[in-house]
mmCIF file of C-alpha atoms and ligand atoms in Angstrom:
data_model
loop_
_atom_site.group_PDB
_atom_site.id
_atom_site.type_symbol
_atom_site.label_atom_id
_atom_site.label_comp_id
_atom_site.label_asym_id
_atom_site.label_seq_id
_atom_site.Cartn_x
_atom_site.Cartn_y
_atom_site.Cartn_z
ATOM 1 C CA MET A 26 126.074 -28.782 28.730
ATOM 2 C CA THR A 27 123.132 -27.062 26.806
ATOM 3 C CA THR A 28 119.953 -28.974 26.433
ATOM 4 C CA ILE A 29 117.135 -28.478 23.853
ATOM 5 C CA SER A 30 114.982 -26.890 26.560
ATOM 6 C CA GLU A 31 117.627 -24.372 27.518
ATOM 7 C CA LEU A 32 118.110 -23.293 24.020
ATOM 8 C CA LEU A 33 114.426 -23.028 23.591
ATOM 9 C CA ARG A 34 114.373 -20.876 26.712
ATOM 10 C CA GLN A 35 116.960 -18.568 25.323
ATOM 11 C CA GLY A 36 115.291 -18.549 21.807
ATOM 12 C CA PHE A 37 111.899 -17.542 23.520
ATOM 13 C CA ALA A 38 113.492 -14.889 25.322
ATOM 14 C CA ARG A 39 114.892 -13.160 22.195
ATOM 15 C CA ILE A 40 112.364 -13.717 19.503
ATOM 16 C CA ASP A 41 108.788 -14.945 18.485
ATOM 17 C CA ARG A 42 108.246 -18.327 20.148
ATOM 18 C CA TYR A 43 107.086 -20.053 16.731
ATOM 19 C CA ASP A 44 110.202 -18.666 14.972
ATOM 20 C CA ALA A 45 112.373 -19.825 17.862
ATOM 21 C CA ARG A 46 110.978 -23.457 17.730
ATOM 22 C CA LEU A 47 111.462 -23.584 13.737
ATOM 23 C CA LEU A 48 114.827 -22.330 13.938
ATOM 24 C CA LEU A 49 115.850 -25.014 16.474
ATOM 25 C CA CYS A 50 114.457 -27.706 14.298
ATOM 26 C CA HIS A 51 116.338 -26.258 11.460
ATOM 27 C CA VAL A 52 119.526 -26.153 13.257
ATOM 28 C CA LEU A 53 119.099 -29.880 14.746
ATOM 29 C CA GLU A 54 117.432 -31.242 11.552
ATOM 30 C CA CYS A 55 114.733 -32.691 13.555
ATOM 31 C CA SER A 56 110.865 -32.403 13.809
ATOM 32 C CA LYS A 57 108.794 -29.970 16.078
ATOM 33 C CA GLU A 58 107.574 -33.235 18.015
ATOM 34 C CA SER A 59 111.144 -34.166 18.786
ATOM 35 C CA LEU A 60 111.747 -30.904 20.640
ATOM 36 C CA ILE A 61 109.120 -31.786 23.129
ATOM 37 C CA THR A 62 110.289 -35.699 23.647
ATOM 38 C CA LYS A 63 113.833 -34.829 23.475
ATOM 39 C CA GLN A 64 113.927 -31.757 25.626
ATOM 40 C CA ASP A 65 116.529 -33.016 28.103
ATOM 41 C CA CYS A 66 118.992 -34.085 25.284
ATOM 42 C CA VAL A 67 122.276 -32.254 25.245
ATOM 43 C CA VAL A 68 123.087 -30.428 22.125
ATOM 44 C CA ASP A 69 126.689 -30.436 20.606
ATOM 45 C CA PRO A 70 128.558 -27.093 20.772
ATOM 46 C CA GLU A 71 128.766 -26.446 17.395
ATOM 47 C CA ARG A 72 124.856 -26.718 16.877
ATOM 48 C CA VAL A 73 124.432 -24.426 20.132
ATOM 49 C CA ASP A 74 126.723 -21.691 18.566
ATOM 50 C CA ARG A 75 124.693 -22.051 15.190
ATOM 51 C CA TYR A 76 121.481 -21.765 16.993
ATOM 52 C CA LEU A 77 122.678 -18.784 19.043
ATOM 53 C CA HIS A 78 123.813 -17.117 15.854
ATOM 54 C CA VAL A 79 120.499 -17.540 13.872
ATOM 55 C CA ILE A 80 118.831 -16.388 16.953
ATOM 56 C CA GLN A 81 120.953 -13.064 17.141
ATOM 57 C CA GLN A 82 120.297 -12.693 13.133
ATOM 58 C CA ALA A 83 116.312 -13.107 13.652
ATOM 59 C CA ALA A 84 116.607 -10.695 16.673
ATOM 60 C CA ASP A 85 118.314 -8.166 14.462
ATOM 61 C CA GLY A 86 115.385 -8.203 12.009
ATOM 62 C CA TYR A 87 117.088 -10.706 9.483
ATOM 63 C CA PRO A 88 113.877 -12.522 7.963
ATOM 64 C CA VAL A 89 113.566 -16.127 9.280
ATOM 65 C CA PRO A 90 112.628 -17.493 5.730
ATOM 66 C CA TYR A 91 115.932 -16.364 4.336
ATOM 67 C CA ILE A 92 117.550 -18.365 7.437
ATOM 68 C CA LEU A 93 115.352 -21.659 6.828
ATOM 69 C CA GLY A 94 115.586 -21.090 3.120
ATOM 70 C CA TYR A 95 112.114 -21.688 2.468
ATOM 71 C CA HIS A 96 108.638 -20.072 2.944
ATOM 72 C CA GLY A 97 104.962 -21.419 2.739
ATOM 73 C CA PHE A 98 102.783 -20.042 0.127
ATOM 74 C CA TRP A 99 99.290 -21.535 -0.843
ATOM 75 C CA ASN A 100 99.884 -25.162 0.273
ATOM 76 C CA ARG A 101 103.424 -25.399 -0.812
ATOM 77 C CA ASN A 102 106.951 -24.609 0.500
ATOM 78 C CA PHE A 103 109.011 -22.147 -2.071
ATOM 79 C CA HIS A 104 112.756 -21.926 -1.884
ATOM 80 C CA VAL A 105 113.871 -18.283 -0.912
ATOM 81 C CA THR A 106 116.988 -16.305 -1.013
ATOM 82 C CA PRO A 107 117.762 -12.629 -0.369
ATOM 83 C CA ASP A 108 117.638 -12.499 -4.237
ATOM 84 C CA VAL A 109 113.930 -12.548 -4.001
ATOM 85 C CA LEU A 110 110.924 -11.229 -1.961
ATOM 86 C CA ILE A 111 109.254 -13.380 0.529
ATOM 87 C CA PRO A 112 105.953 -14.575 -0.535
ATOM 88 C CA ARG A 113 103.030 -12.893 1.224
ATOM 89 C CA PRO A 114 99.819 -14.107 2.329
ATOM 90 C CA ASP A 115 98.072 -11.188 0.639
ATOM 91 C CA THR A 116 99.372 -12.241 -2.824
ATOM 92 C CA GLU A 117 97.245 -15.530 -2.236
ATOM 93 C CA THR A 118 94.488 -13.256 -2.705
ATOM 94 C CA LEU A 119 95.709 -12.394 -6.204
ATOM 95 C CA VAL A 120 96.137 -16.315 -6.810
ATOM 96 C CA GLU A 121 92.679 -17.090 -5.706
ATOM 97 C CA ASN A 122 91.024 -14.537 -7.758
ATOM 98 C CA VAL A 123 93.065 -15.608 -10.945
ATOM 99 C CA LEU A 124 92.008 -19.150 -10.351
ATOM 100 C CA ASN A 125 88.267 -18.100 -9.946
ATOM 101 C CA ILE A 126 88.611 -16.355 -13.367
ATOM 102 C CA LEU A 127 90.093 -18.961 -14.936
ATOM 103 C CA VAL A 128 87.889 -21.892 -13.377
ATOM 104 C CA ASP A 129 86.150 -22.762 -16.732
ATOM 105 C CA ALA A 130 88.937 -21.775 -19.096
ATOM 106 C CA SER A 131 90.627 -24.561 -20.864
ATOM 107 C CA ALA A 132 94.337 -24.356 -21.612
ATOM 108 C CA PRO A 133 94.627 -20.719 -20.552
ATOM 109 C CA ARG A 134 97.749 -18.623 -21.436
ATOM 110 C CA ILE A 135 98.784 -16.696 -18.243
ATOM 111 C CA LEU A 136 101.666 -14.241 -18.299
ATOM 112 C CA GLU A 137 103.072 -13.063 -14.906
ATOM 113 C CA MET A 138 105.747 -10.258 -14.943
ATOM 114 C CA GLY A 139 108.164 -9.950 -12.004
ATOM 115 C CA VAL A 140 108.006 -13.471 -10.989
ATOM 116 C CA GLY A 141 110.594 -13.221 -8.004
ATOM 117 C CA SER A 142 110.372 -16.557 -6.110
ATOM 118 C CA GLY A 143 107.785 -18.088 -8.804
ATOM 119 C CA CYS A 144 105.056 -18.246 -5.923
ATOM 120 C CA ILE A 145 102.333 -16.875 -8.124
ATOM 121 C CA ALA A 146 103.304 -18.523 -11.666
ATOM 122 C CA VAL A 147 104.247 -21.737 -10.109
ATOM 123 C CA THR A 148 101.130 -22.036 -7.965
ATOM 124 C CA LEU A 149 99.048 -21.000 -11.163
ATOM 125 C CA ALA A 150 100.811 -23.798 -13.347
ATOM 126 C CA LEU A 151 100.126 -26.285 -10.577
ATOM 127 C CA GLU A 152 96.454 -25.542 -9.768
ATOM 128 C CA LYS A 153 95.730 -25.169 -13.557
ATOM 129 C CA PRO A 154 98.004 -27.938 -15.098
ATOM 130 C CA ASP A 155 96.638 -27.417 -18.708
ATOM 131 C CA ALA A 156 97.759 -23.698 -18.596
ATOM 132 C CA ARG A 157 100.612 -22.322 -20.326
ATOM 133 C CA VAL A 158 102.314 -19.813 -18.321
ATOM 134 C CA VAL A 159 104.920 -17.356 -19.326
ATOM 135 C CA ALA A 160 107.097 -15.848 -16.382
ATOM 136 C CA THR A 161 109.350 -12.822 -16.535
ATOM 137 C CA ASP A 162 111.636 -11.115 -14.076
ATOM 138 C CA ILE A 163 114.442 -8.441 -14.754
ATOM 139 C CA SER A 164 116.747 -10.420 -12.371
ATOM 140 C CA GLU A 165 118.520 -13.265 -13.540
ATOM 141 C CA LYS A 166 119.244 -14.249 -9.997
ATOM 142 C CA ALA A 167 115.370 -14.349 -8.910
ATOM 143 C CA LEU A 168 114.951 -16.166 -12.177
ATOM 144 C CA THR A 169 117.354 -18.925 -11.016
ATOM 145 C CA VAL A 170 115.368 -19.140 -7.864
ATOM 146 C CA ALA A 171 112.042 -19.305 -9.510
ATOM 147 C CA LYS A 172 113.118 -22.059 -12.127
ATOM 148 C CA GLY A 173 114.382 -23.952 -9.157
ATOM 149 C CA ASN A 174 111.012 -23.779 -7.407
ATOM 150 C CA ALA A 175 109.236 -24.795 -10.833
ATOM 151 C CA ARG A 176 111.494 -27.920 -11.025
ATOM 152 C CA ARG A 177 111.383 -28.946 -7.529
ATOM 153 C CA LEU A 178 107.592 -28.572 -7.407
ATOM 154 C CA GLY A 179 106.824 -30.190 -10.869
ATOM 155 C CA ALA A 180 105.696 -27.316 -12.895
ATOM 156 C CA ASP A 181 106.903 -27.829 -16.214
ATOM 157 C CA ASN A 182 104.360 -25.680 -17.989
ATOM 158 C CA VAL A 183 106.169 -22.408 -16.984
ATOM 159 C CA THR A 184 108.498 -20.755 -19.628
ATOM 160 C CA PHE A 185 110.991 -18.130 -17.905
ATOM 161 C CA LEU A 186 112.073 -15.086 -19.651
ATOM 162 C CA CYS A 187 114.503 -12.261 -18.564
ATOM 163 C CA GLY A 188 113.921 -8.571 -19.006
ATOM 164 C CA SER A 189 111.900 -5.656 -18.017
ATOM 165 C CA TRP A 190 108.264 -5.932 -17.972
ATOM 166 C CA TYR A 191 106.751 -6.679 -21.462
ATOM 167 C CA GLU A 192 110.297 -6.357 -23.196
ATOM 168 C CA PRO A 193 110.962 -10.100 -23.476
ATOM 169 C CA VAL A 194 107.331 -11.031 -23.889
ATOM 170 C CA GLU A 195 105.786 -12.218 -27.365
ATOM 171 C CA GLY A 196 102.260 -13.136 -28.040
ATOM 172 C CA VAL A 197 98.824 -12.752 -26.599
ATOM 173 C CA PHE A 198 97.393 -14.062 -23.261
ATOM 174 C CA ASP A 199 94.090 -14.710 -21.439
ATOM 175 C CA ILE A 200 95.310 -12.909 -18.423
ATOM 176 C CA ILE A 201 98.253 -10.828 -17.198
ATOM 177 C CA VAL A 202 99.338 -10.952 -13.541
ATOM 178 C CA SER A 203 101.667 -9.090 -11.520
ATOM 179 C CA ASN A 204 102.631 -8.039 -7.868
ATOM 180 C CA PRO A 205 104.771 -5.403 -8.959
ATOM 181 C CA PRO A 206 106.967 -3.123 -6.620
ATOM 182 C CA TYR A 207 104.156 -0.547 -5.417
ATOM 183 C CA ILE A 208 105.558 0.711 -2.151
ATOM 184 C CA GLU A 209 106.251 4.439 -2.357
ATOM 185 C CA PRO A 210 110.206 5.153 -1.754
ATOM 186 C CA ASP A 211 109.488 7.238 1.492
ATOM 187 C CA ASP A 212 107.054 4.717 3.132
ATOM 188 C CA GLU A 213 107.818 4.379 6.663
ATOM 189 C CA HIS A 214 107.569 0.516 6.451
ATOM 190 C CA LEU A 215 110.431 0.196 4.055
ATOM 191 C CA PRO A 216 113.324 0.344 6.409
ATOM 192 C CA ALA A 217 111.815 -2.710 8.155
ATOM 193 C CA LEU A 218 112.224 -4.554 4.733
ATOM 194 C CA ARG A 219 115.776 -3.672 4.319
ATOM 195 C CA TYR A 220 116.744 -7.425 3.836
ATOM 196 C CA GLU A 221 114.690 -8.124 1.023
ATOM 197 C CA PRO A 222 115.672 -6.780 -2.683
ATOM 198 C CA ILE A 223 114.725 -3.158 -2.768
ATOM 199 C CA GLY A 224 113.678 -3.431 -6.555
ATOM 200 C CA ALA A 225 110.955 -5.841 -5.516
ATOM 201 C CA LEU A 226 109.455 -3.584 -3.382
ATOM 202 C CA THR A 227 109.565 0.143 -4.714
ATOM 203 C CA ASP A 228 109.649 1.558 -7.977
ATOM 204 C CA GLY A 229 111.844 4.374 -6.437
ATOM 205 C CA VAL A 230 109.104 7.024 -7.854
ATOM 206 C CA ASP A 231 105.781 7.006 -6.496
ATOM 207 C CA GLY A 232 104.564 3.456 -5.905
ATOM 208 C CA LEU A 233 102.671 3.620 -9.242
ATOM 209 C CA SER A 234 104.959 3.868 -12.064
ATOM 210 C CA ASP A 235 105.310 0.102 -12.693
ATOM 211 C CA ILE A 236 101.528 -0.170 -12.599
ATOM 212 C CA ARG A 237 101.032 2.286 -15.143
ATOM 213 C CA THR A 238 103.823 0.597 -17.411
ATOM 214 C CA ILE A 239 101.988 -2.613 -17.070
ATOM 215 C CA ALA A 240 98.533 -1.121 -17.757
ATOM 216 C CA ARG A 241 99.758 0.694 -20.715
ATOM 217 C CA GLY A 242 101.348 -2.209 -22.441
ATOM 218 C CA ALA A 243 98.624 -4.903 -21.533
ATOM 219 C CA ALA A 244 96.367 -4.198 -24.602
ATOM 220 C CA GLU A 245 98.900 -5.494 -27.072
ATOM 221 C CA HIS A 246 99.470 -8.781 -25.128
ATOM 222 C CA LEU A 247 95.801 -9.554 -23.976
ATOM 223 C CA ARG A 248 93.186 -10.957 -26.319
ATOM 224 C CA PRO A 249 89.967 -8.998 -26.384
ATOM 225 C CA GLY A 250 88.017 -9.724 -23.118
ATOM 226 C CA GLY A 251 91.266 -10.821 -21.253
ATOM 227 C CA TYR A 252 92.160 -9.810 -17.940
ATOM 228 C CA LEU A 253 94.611 -7.658 -16.071
ATOM 229 C CA THR A 254 94.910 -8.391 -12.430
ATOM 230 C CA LEU A 255 97.512 -6.470 -10.191
ATOM 231 C CA GLU A 256 98.494 -6.359 -6.605
ATOM 232 C CA HIS A 257 98.956 -3.012 -5.105
ATOM 233 C CA GLY A 258 98.868 -1.105 -1.909
ATOM 234 C CA TYR A 259 95.943 -0.916 0.602
ATOM 235 C CA ASP A 260 95.700 2.874 -0.166
ATOM 236 C CA GLN A 261 96.111 2.629 -4.053
ATOM 237 C CA GLY A 262 92.782 1.266 -4.898
ATOM 238 C CA ALA A 263 91.409 4.462 -6.375
ATOM 239 C CA ALA A 264 94.599 5.409 -8.196
ATOM 240 C CA VAL A 265 94.835 1.931 -9.638
ATOM 241 C CA ARG A 266 91.259 2.057 -10.964
ATOM 242 C CA SER A 267 91.655 5.241 -12.708
ATOM 243 C CA ILE A 268 95.045 4.141 -14.382
ATOM 244 C CA PHE A 269 93.099 0.817 -15.553
ATOM 245 C CA GLU A 270 90.362 2.974 -16.838
ATOM 246 C CA CYS A 271 92.522 5.687 -18.410
ATOM 247 C CA ASN A 272 93.754 2.397 -20.470
ATOM 248 C CA ALA A 273 90.424 1.515 -21.724
ATOM 249 C CA PHE A 274 89.978 -1.340 -19.254
ATOM 250 C CA ARG A 275 86.119 -2.184 -18.426
ATOM 251 C CA ASP A 276 84.584 -4.044 -15.530
ATOM 252 C CA VAL A 277 87.298 -2.478 -13.335
ATOM 253 C CA HIS A 278 87.054 -3.473 -9.680
ATOM 254 C CA THR A 279 89.114 -3.662 -6.579
ATOM 255 C CA VAL A 280 89.115 -6.618 -4.162
ATOM 256 C CA LYS A 281 89.943 -6.698 -0.253
ATOM 257 C CA ASP A 282 92.566 -9.206 1.019
ATOM 258 C CA LEU A 283 91.708 -11.186 4.106
ATOM 259 C CA GLY A 284 92.764 -8.335 6.363
ATOM 260 C CA GLN A 285 89.974 -6.185 4.632
ATOM 261 C CA ASN A 286 92.332 -3.933 2.800
ATOM 262 C CA ASP A 287 92.073 -3.116 -0.761
ATOM 263 C CA ARG A 288 94.566 -5.320 -2.521
ATOM 264 C CA ILE A 289 94.148 -6.305 -5.997
ATOM 265 C CA THR A 290 92.433 -4.610 -8.855
ATOM 266 C CA ILE A 291 90.927 -6.387 -11.968
ATOM 267 C CA GLY A 292 89.703 -5.124 -15.382
ATOM 268 C CA ARG A 293 89.002 -6.524 -18.746
ATOM 269 C CA ARG A 294 90.322 -5.657 -22.151
HETATM 270 N N1 LIG B 9 106.063 -12.578 -7.813
HETATM 271 C C1 LIG B 9 106.652 -12.447 -6.590
HETATM 272 C C2 LIG B 9 105.762 -12.393 -5.492
HETATM 273 O O1 LIG B 9 104.686 -12.125 -5.440
HETATM 274 C C3 LIG B 9 107.534 -11.530 -6.517
HETATM 275 C C4 LIG B 9 106.767 -10.047 -6.364
HETATM 276 C C5 LIG B 9 108.041 -8.763 -6.423
HETATM 277 O O2 LIG B 9 109.155 -9.077 -6.399
HETATM 278 N N2 LIG B 9 107.591 -7.765 -6.373
HETATM 279 O O3 LIG B 9 106.048 -12.599 -4.350
#
């Protein structure tokens, strides 16, 4: 006879307490409050097994958002699967800066490349409802997840296209946004991210090759005065500014994330 409090005790012993509670709510399909009010309730054996299984997965390093099937970004939950990167809080810095740039723009044309879960494109589309957003990804599976998020969250102003970087893109935009794969292939943090799509994390070259591709192609797809805004690694600020400058961008500057690390670089055509 296993009770809720006994299961929580076992979860707390193995993984982060917050995650242990979240996973128990997920398996029991109940609220966090009822974990407290019903702590002496006996859990049926099938759910006990499921809980112990997901605790084991999480203890092995499998990401909790993939078990839950969603992750919070900005103020919304995005459906996630192992086909897409789990949205990171650092990426909210990118969204915040894009929204600041567009604060007075009416009906801005926004291009996001490498849409993944859709967290950036869908958030921009919802926060700026008159925007026309084009969002691309090379992965059909990622696009399926992103389209599902757009539909569920009510973003009907996003057009999704499949292809590599600018390949499927036509037209000119007011702003181009991307959180490209920027981790160096031999980075010591990469093994810990082994359950996320490798192509979303690293370019397999030097961490800057996709940033170069995006900066090189931007002029053709930006109106004069339009902005390029890219997320990058904490130690890539100087390198990314120099790539922007080599491609004739002006007003090039880097913005820090909430952890005070260089995180995004912005330039104007
Ligand atoms: N645009 C998505 C995000 O920021 C996916 C980025 C990626 O896969 N590199 O989370």
